[in-house]
Each structure stands twice: as structure tokens, then as C-alpha cells.
Coordinates of C-alpha atoms in Angstrom, one line a residue:
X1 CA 80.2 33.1 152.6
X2 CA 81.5 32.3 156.1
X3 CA 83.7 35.9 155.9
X4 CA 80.0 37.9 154.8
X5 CA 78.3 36.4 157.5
X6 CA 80.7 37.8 160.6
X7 CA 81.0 40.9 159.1
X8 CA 76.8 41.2 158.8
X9 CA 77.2 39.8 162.9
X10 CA 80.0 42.7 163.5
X11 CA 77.5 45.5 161.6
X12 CA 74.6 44.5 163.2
X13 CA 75.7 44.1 166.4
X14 CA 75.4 47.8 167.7
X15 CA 71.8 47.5 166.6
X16 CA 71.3 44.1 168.3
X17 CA 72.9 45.0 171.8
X18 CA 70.9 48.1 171.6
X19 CA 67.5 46.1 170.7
X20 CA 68.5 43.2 173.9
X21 CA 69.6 45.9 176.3
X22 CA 65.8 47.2 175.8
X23 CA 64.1 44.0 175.7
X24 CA 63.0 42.3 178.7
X25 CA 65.5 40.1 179.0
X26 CA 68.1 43.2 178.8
X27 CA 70.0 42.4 182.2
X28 CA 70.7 39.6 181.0
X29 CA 71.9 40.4 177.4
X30 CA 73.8 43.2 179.2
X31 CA 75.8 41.0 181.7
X32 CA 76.7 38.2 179.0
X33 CA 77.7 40.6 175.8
X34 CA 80.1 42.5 175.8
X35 CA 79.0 46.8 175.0
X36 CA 80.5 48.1 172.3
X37 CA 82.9 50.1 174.0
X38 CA 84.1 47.2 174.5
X39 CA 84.5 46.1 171.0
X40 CA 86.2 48.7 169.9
X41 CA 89.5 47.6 171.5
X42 CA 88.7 44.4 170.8
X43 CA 89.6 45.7 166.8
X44 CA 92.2 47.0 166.7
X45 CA 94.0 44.9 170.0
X46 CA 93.1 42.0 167.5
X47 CA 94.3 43.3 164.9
X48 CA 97.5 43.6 166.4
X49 CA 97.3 39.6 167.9
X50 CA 96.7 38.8 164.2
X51 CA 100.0 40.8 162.9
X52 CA 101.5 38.7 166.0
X53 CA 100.0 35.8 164.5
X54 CA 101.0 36.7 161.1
X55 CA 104.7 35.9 161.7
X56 CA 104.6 33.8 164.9
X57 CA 101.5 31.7 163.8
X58 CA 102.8 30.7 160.4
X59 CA 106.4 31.0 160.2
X60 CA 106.9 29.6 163.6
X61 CA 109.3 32.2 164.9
X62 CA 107.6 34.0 168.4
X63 CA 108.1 37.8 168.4
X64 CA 108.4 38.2 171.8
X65 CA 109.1 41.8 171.0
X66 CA 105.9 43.0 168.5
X67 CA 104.9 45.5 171.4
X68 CA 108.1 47.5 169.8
X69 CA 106.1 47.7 166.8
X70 CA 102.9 48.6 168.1
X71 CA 104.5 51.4 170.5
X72 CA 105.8 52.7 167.0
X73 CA 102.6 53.4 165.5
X74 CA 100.9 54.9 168.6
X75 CA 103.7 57.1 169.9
X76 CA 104.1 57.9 166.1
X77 CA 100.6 58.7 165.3
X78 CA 100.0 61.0 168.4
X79 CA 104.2 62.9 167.6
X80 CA 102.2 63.6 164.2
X81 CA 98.9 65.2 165.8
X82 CA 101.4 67.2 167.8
X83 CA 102.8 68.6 164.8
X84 CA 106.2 66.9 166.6
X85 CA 107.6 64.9 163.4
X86 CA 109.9 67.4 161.7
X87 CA 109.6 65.7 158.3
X88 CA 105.9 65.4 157.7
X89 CA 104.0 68.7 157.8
X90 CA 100.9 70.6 160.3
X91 CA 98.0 68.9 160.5
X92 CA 98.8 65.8 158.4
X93 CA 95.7 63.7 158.0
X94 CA 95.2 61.0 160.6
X95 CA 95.6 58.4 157.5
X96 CA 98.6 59.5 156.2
X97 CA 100.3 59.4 159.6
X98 CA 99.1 55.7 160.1
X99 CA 100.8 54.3 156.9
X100 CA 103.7 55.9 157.8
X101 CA 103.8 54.7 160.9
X102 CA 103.4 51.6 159.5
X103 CA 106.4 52.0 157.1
X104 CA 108.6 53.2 160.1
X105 CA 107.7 50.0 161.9
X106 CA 108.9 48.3 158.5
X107 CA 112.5 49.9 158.7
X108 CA 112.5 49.1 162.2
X109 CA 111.3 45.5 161.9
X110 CA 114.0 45.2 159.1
X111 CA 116.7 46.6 161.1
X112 CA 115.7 44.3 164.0
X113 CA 114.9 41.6 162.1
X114 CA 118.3 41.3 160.1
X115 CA 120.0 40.8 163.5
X116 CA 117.6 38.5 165.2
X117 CA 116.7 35.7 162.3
X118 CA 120.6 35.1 162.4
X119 CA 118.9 33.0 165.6
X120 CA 116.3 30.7 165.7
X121 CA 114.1 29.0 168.8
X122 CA 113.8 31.0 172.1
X123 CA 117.0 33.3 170.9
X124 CA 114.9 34.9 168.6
X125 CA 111.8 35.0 171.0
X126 CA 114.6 36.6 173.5
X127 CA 116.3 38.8 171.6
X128 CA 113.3 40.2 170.0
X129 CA 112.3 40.9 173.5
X130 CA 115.5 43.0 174.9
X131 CA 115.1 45.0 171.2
X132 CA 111.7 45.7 173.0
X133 CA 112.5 46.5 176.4
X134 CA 115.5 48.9 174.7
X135 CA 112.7 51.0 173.3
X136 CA 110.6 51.0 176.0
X137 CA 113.3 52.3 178.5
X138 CA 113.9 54.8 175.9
X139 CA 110.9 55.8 175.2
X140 CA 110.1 56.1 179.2
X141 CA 112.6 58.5 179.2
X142 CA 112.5 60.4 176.4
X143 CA 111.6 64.0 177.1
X144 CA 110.7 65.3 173.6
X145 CA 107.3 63.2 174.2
X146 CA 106.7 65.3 176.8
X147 CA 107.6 66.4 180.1
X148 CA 106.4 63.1 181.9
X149 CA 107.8 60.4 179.0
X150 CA 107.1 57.7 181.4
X151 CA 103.1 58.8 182.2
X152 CA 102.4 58.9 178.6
X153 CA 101.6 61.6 176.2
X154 CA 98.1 62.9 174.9
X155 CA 96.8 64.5 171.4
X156 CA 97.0 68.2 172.4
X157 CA 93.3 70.2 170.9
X158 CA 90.2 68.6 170.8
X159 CA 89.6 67.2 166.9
X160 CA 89.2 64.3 166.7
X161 CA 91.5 62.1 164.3
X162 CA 89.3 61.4 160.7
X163 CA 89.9 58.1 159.2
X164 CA 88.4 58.1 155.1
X165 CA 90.2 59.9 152.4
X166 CA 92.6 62.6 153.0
X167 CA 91.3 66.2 151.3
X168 CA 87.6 65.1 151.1
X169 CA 85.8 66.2 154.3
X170 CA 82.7 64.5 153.5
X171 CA 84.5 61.0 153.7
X172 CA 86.3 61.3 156.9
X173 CA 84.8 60.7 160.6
X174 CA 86.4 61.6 163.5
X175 CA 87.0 58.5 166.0
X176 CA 87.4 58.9 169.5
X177 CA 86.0 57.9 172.7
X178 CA 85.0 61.9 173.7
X179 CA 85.8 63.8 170.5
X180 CA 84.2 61.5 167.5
X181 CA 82.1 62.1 165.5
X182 CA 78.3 61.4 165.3
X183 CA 76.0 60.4 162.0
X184 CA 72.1 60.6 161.7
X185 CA 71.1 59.5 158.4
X186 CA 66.9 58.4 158.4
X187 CA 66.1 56.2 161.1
X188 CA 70.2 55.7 161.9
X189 CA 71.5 57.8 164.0
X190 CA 75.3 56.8 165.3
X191 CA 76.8 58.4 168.7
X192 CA 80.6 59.1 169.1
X193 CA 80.8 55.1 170.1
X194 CA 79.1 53.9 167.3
X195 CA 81.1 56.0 164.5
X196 CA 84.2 54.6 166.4
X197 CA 83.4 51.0 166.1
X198 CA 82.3 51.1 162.4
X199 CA 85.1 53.4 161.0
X200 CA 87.9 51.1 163.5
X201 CA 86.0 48.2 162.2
X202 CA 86.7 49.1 158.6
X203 CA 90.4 49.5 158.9
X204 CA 90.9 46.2 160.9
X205 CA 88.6 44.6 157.9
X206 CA 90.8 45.8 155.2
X207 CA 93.6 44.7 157.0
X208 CA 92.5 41.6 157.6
X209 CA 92.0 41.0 154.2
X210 CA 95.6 42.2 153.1
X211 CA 96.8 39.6 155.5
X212 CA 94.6 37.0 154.4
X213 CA 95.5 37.5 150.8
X214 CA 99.3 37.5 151.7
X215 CA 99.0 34.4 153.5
X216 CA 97.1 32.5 150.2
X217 CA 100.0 33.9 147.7
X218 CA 103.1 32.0 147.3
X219 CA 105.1 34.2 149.9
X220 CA 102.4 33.0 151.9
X221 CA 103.2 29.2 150.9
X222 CA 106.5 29.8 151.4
X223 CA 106.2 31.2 155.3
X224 CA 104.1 27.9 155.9
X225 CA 107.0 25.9 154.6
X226 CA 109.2 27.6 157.1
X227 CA 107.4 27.1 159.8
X228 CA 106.7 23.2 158.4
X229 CA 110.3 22.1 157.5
X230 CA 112.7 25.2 157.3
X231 CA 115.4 23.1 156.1
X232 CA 113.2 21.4 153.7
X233 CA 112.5 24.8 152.0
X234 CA 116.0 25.8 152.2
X235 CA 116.7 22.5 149.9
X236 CA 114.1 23.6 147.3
X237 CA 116.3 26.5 146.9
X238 CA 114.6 29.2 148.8
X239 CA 116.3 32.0 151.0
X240 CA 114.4 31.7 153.9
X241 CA 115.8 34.9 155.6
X242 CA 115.3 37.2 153.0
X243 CA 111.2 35.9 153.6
X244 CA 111.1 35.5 157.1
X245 CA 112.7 39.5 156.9
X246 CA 110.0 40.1 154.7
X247 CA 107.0 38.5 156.6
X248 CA 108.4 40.2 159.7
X249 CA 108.4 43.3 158.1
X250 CA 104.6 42.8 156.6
X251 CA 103.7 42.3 160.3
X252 CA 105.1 45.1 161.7
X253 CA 103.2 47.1 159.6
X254 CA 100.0 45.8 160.3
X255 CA 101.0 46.2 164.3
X256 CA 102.0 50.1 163.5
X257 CA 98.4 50.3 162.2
X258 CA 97.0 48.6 165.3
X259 CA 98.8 50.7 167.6
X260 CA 98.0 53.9 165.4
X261 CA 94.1 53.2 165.8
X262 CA 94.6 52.7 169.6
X263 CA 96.2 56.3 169.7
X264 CA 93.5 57.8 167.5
X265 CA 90.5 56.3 169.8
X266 CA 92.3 57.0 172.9
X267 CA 93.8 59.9 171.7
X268 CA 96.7 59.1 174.7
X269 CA 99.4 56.1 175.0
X270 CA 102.1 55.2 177.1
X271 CA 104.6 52.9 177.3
X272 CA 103.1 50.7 179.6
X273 CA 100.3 49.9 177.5
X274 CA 102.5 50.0 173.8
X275 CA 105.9 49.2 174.5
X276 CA 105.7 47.1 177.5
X277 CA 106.6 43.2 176.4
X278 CA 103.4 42.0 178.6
X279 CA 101.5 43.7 176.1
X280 CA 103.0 41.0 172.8
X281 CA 102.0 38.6 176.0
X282 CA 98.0 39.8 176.0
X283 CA 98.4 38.8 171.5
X284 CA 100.2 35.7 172.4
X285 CA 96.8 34.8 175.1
X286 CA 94.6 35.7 172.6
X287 CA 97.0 33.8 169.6
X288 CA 96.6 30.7 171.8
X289 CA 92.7 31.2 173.2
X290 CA 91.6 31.6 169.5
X291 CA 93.7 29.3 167.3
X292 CA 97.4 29.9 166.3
X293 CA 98.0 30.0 162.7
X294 CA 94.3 30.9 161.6
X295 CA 95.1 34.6 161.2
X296 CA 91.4 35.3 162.4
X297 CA 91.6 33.2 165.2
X298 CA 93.8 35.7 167.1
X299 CA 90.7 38.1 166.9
X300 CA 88.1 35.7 168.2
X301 CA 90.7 35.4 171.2
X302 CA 90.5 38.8 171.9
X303 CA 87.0 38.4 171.8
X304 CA 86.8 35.9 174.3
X305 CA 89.3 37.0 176.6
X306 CA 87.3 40.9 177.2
X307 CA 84.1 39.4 177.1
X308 CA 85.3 37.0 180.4
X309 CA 87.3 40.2 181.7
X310 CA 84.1 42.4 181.5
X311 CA 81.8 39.8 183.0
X312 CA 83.9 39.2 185.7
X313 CA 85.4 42.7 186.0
X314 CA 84.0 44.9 189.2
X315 CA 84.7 47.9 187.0
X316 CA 82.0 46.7 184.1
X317 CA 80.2 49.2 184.8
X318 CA 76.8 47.4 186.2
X319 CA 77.2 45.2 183.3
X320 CA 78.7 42.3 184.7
X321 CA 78.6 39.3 186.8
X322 CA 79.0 40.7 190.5
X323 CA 76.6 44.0 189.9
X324 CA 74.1 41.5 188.3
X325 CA 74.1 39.0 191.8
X326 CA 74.2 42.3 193.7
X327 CA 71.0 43.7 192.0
X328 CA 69.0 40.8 192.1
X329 CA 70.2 39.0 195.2
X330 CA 67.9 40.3 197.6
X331 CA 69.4 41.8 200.9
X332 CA 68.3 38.7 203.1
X333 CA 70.1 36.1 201.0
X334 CA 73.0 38.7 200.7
X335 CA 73.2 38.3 204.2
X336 CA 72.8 35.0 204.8
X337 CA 75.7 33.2 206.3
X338 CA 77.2 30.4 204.6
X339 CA 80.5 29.6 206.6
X340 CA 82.3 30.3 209.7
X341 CA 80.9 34.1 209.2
X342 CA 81.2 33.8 205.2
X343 CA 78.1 35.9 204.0
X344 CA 76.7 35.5 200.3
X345 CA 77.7 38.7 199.7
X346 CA 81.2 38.5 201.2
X347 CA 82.2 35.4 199.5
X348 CA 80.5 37.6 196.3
X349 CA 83.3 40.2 197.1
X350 CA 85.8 37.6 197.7
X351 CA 85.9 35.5 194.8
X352 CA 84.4 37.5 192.4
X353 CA 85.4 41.2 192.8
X354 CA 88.3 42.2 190.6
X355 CA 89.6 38.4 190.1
X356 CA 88.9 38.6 186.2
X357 CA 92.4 38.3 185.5
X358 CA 93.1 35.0 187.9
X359 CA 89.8 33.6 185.8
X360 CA 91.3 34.4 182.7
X361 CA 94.5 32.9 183.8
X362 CA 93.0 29.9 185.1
X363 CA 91.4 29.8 181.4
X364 CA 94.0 29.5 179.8
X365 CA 96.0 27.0 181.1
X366 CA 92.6 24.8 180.7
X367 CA 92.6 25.6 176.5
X368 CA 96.4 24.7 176.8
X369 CA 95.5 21.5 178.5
X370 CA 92.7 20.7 176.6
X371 CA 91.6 22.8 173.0
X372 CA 95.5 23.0 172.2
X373 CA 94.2 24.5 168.5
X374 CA 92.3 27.4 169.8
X375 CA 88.9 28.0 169.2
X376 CA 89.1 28.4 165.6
X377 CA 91.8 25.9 165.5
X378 CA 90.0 23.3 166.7
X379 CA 86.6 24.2 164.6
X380 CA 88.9 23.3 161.8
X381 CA 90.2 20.1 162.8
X382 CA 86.7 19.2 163.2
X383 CA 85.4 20.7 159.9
X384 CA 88.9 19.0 158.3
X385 CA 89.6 22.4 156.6
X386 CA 90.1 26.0 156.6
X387 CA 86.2 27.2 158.1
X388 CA 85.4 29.6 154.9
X389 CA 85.6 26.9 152.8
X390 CA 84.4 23.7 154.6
X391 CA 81.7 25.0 156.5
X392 CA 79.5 25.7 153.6
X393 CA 79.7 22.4 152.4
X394 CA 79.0 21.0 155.9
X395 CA 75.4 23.1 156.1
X396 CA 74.5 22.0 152.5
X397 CA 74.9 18.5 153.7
X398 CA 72.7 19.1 157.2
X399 CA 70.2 21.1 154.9
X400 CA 69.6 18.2 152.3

């Protein structure tokens, strides 16, 4: 019930930003939503803090080092357009290179992971980092990529990358920010943007869903045990290595994916914003922000943390905070003086312009402080349950 109703929110919400923007209270709808350009990172970044979550939120072991996976898949996924990666053939659908991806990230994670679970506590968090930062020096330097590694590489020709079914044209879109594709069917018509965010939205979804259903099987049982009592569940008589290797594993994929998706909408990565450990920093942030351990949570993070960014952001794009007091703060109180020479609109550009990030920061040492659980953490303490199944109940009672 709970799950239907987001994903009607998430489907309409193209149609409802549009119908605000062109209402009268528009400027307003438009400075406190976030477009959805926006959202389309927000996928599948989230659905990379949610394979973060997956193994750091409920087996209690922080991968410091996930951006390793998540570099796989894009670097991967864009080799493949290339026609770089020897063992898979020309022009090999955009799907087909994103599980693979996310089966190399698999090997990877296993050959990482076999070394670092010997550890447990901040030596795993560490060593999982250096694994990272190996690749990403590597990477940076690796001139097959292209003749500047460390700048990044870009999908040469300009297709866009389909996601559907391999082999049947009529299901596959092209995503992309500039070479997507665009649907008019009746009264819905879909620009480059929109076919992005719904055909993006549909692989986080099923995702999503894989995870969830992982996390409810007994494997799933099993990694909450870990992170509960590890040498509890070592007593009952299970291996706990041979899960935690597999949950890592199951995460990696789902990071590869991530990362694949970012290189198919972007259609260019580099190592900065894949391999670089600050990026398994941005899913811890939005781990924390939105709840650890509620596998959605992670995406409602995300959420939070580029709505603030875009609000606060000089480079929104006229839909934020500082162009909204520039429009419709007239040029007298603009100029009005409030301190020692301050104007209005010098302190505007002092403590506003381009200080989203020292917000953000500031932000989240308060939910440390104070909403410990996240927001979807703490909607379940309240609740006393996970949300999709108490919160029903909670509006039958307030109904009768």
C-alpha cells in the first residue's frame, strides 16, 4: 500500500511540477521542488546509497570503499559503448552491458571482500577504502580509457543508450540528458528528460525490489543477525563470512547498476565522480539523513540532501533560493544597508551564494545530534514498525 502510493507520487510527479510551475503560485513550486532533472540523479545516486546501505545498514560492516564498485559499472558500461571490452561484441545492448557490469563488480567485491572480512570495525571500513583509492589511481592513469584517463572518458557517437529488452526496438528508449529519446502518445507527450526519469526510475524500482525481497528471505535474517550479535549467529552454527561475502557481493552488483545508469544518462564519467572515496561519503550522508538500515531510507536521503543543494545552490538555474530573493526583492531594499556597509543584497551574496554545501554540512551534524534514525528511521520508531506495514493500520485507526 505504502510502496503503490510513492511510486504513483514518483509517476506523477513530472505532471505535477509541470502543472505548479504553470500555476500561479509557480515561483514558488519552482524554488521549493526540486525539477526533474534533478531527480534523475537522485535515482540512480540512491540507488547506489541503498546498495551502500544494503551491506553497511544491515550487516553492520561500513564499505568505505563501494565508490570501487560503482566506478566499475560506469567505466564498464561506457568501455562497452566504445566497443573497448574485447570479450563482449559491437554494439552490445546497453542492458546486457549493465548486468555484466554488475557481475564484474561481483568478482571484484568477492575478491576484495575475501581479504577484507578477515577484519572487522574501522579495518574493514579502512581497508575497503585503500582497495578503493588503488583503483582510482589506476584508473586515473590508465591510458586505454583514453588519452586523458584522469579527465574522464565519453560515449563516442550520438545514440543514445536503450534500456527495455534487448532485440525488440519497440521496447527500448534511449536515456540521456541530450541524446534520449522522446514519446507522444495522446495527450502525453515525454521530452528527452522525461523518458530519462521514467525508464531510470524503472530500473532503480526493480532493484529496489530485489533488495527488499533479499533483505525479507533468510539470507536477509541472517545479515540482520550479523549486524545484531555476530558471535551469537556464529553459535547457531552459521558461517558468517561466507554471508557477509555474499551480501557484499549482492551489493556490489546493485552499485555496478547504479553507476552503469549514471554512465548511460551522462553518457561521460570520471574518476572523480565514480571512484573517488568522497563519493561512498555522499551514500553514507544520505544513509545517515534518511535512516540507516531501512534500505529506502538511503533514497529519501538523497532526496533531501539535492533538494537543499538546489534551493540553496547559485547554479539552480533561477530555481532557487538566492534567484527567487533576487527577482522579487525590489532594487531599493536590495540596496538597503543593513550593517557597517552590509547591503541586503551583499549579505544575499555572502551567505547564500554557493554555501549549499556548508548548509548541507551544517545539516547533518544537526540529524546526528538530534534524528539519529534518519528520516525514515525515525518514522518507524514512531509508527513502532517497518512503515509499509504499520502505517496502514495507523490511517484505519485515524479514519474510524
Amino acid at each position: 500500500m505504502v510502496h503503490l502510493a510513492v511510486i504513483l507520487v514518483l509517476m506523477a510527479y513530472p505532471a505535477i511540477y509541470t502543472a505548479l510551475k504553470n500555476s500561479p503560485v509557480g515561483t514558488e513550486a519552482m524554488t521549493l521542488l526540486p525539477q526533474v532533472e534533478t531527480m534523475i540523479p537522485v535515482f540512480y545516486f540512491g540507488l547506489f546509497a541503498m546498495s551502500f546501505d544494503f551491506i553497511s545498514g544491515y550487516t553492520g560492516y561500513l564499505s568505505f570503499g563501494h565508490a570501487a564498485f560503482y566506478g566499475t559499472g560506469a567505466y564498464f558500461v561506457i568501455l562497452t559503448a566504445n566497443d573497448k571490452v574485447p570479450f563482449l561484441p559491437a554494439n552490445t545492448p546497453f542492458m546486457i552491458s549493465l548486468v555484466v557490469a554488475g557481475l564484474l563488480a561481483v568478482v571484484l567485491a568477492l575478491a576484495i571482500g575475501s581479504v577484507s572480512f578477515r577484519l572487522t570495525g574501522v579495518y574493514f571500513a579502512m581497508i575497503t577504502l585503500g582497495f578503493a583509492q588503488v583503483l582510482y589511481v589506476f584508473v586515473s592513469g590508465w591510458d586505454y580509457v583514453g588519452p586523458n584517463p584522469h579527465d574522464g572518458i565519453l560515449v563516442n557517437g550520438p545514440a543514445g543508450l536503450n534500456i527495455g529488452v534487448p532485440g525488440i526496438d519497440s521496447l527500448n528508449l534511449a536515456i540521456g540528458a541530450l541524446t534520449g529519446d522522446t514519446v507522444s502518445l495522446g495527450f502525453v507527450h515525454l521530452d528527452q528528460t522525461g523518458v530519462s526519469y521514467y525508464m531510470v526510475g524503472l530500473v532503480v524500482l526493480v532493484c529496489y525490489f530485489a533488495m527488499q525481497r533479499i533483505i525479507h528471505s533468510p539470507f536477509g535474517k541472517v545479515m540482520i543477525a550479523i549486524r545484531e550479535n555476530e558471535e551469537r549467529a556464529i553459535a547457531v552454527g552459521y558461517n558468517t563470512f561466507h554471508y557477509k561475502l555474499g551480501a557484499f557481493a549482492i551489493s556490489a552488483f546493485f552499485a555496478a547498476i547504479a553507476g552503469g545508469l549514471l554512465a548511460g544518462y551522462q553518457r561521460t564519467v570520471s574518476p572523480d565522480g565514480t571512484f573517488n572515496f568522497l563519493v561512498a561519503g555522499d551514500a553514507l550522508l544520505a544513509s545517515i539523513i534518511g535512516g540507516f538500515g531501512t534500505l529506502a531510507g538511503p533514497l529519501y536521503g538523497q532526496l533531501f540532501d539535492e533538494s537543499v543543494r538546489e534551493f540553496l545552490s547559485k547554479e539552480a538555474q533561477g530555481v532557487g533560493l538566492l534567484p527567487y530573493l533576487r527577482d522579487h526583492l525590489g532594487a531599493g531594499v536590495m540596496g538597503t544597508t543593513i550593517y557597517n556597509g552590509l547591503t541586503v543584497q551583499g549579505a544575499i551574496e555572502t551567505f547564500l551564494n554557493g554555501h549549499a554545501d556548508l548548509y548541507v554540512g551544517a545539516l547533518f551534524v544537526l540529524f546526528v545530534l538530534f534524528v539519529p534514525n534518519g528520516l525514515l528511521g525515525t518514522l518507524r520508531d514512531r509508527l513502532g514498525g517497518p512503515v509499509a506495514k504499520t502505517l496502514p493500520e495507523h490511517v484505519r485507526r485515524y479514519l474510524r
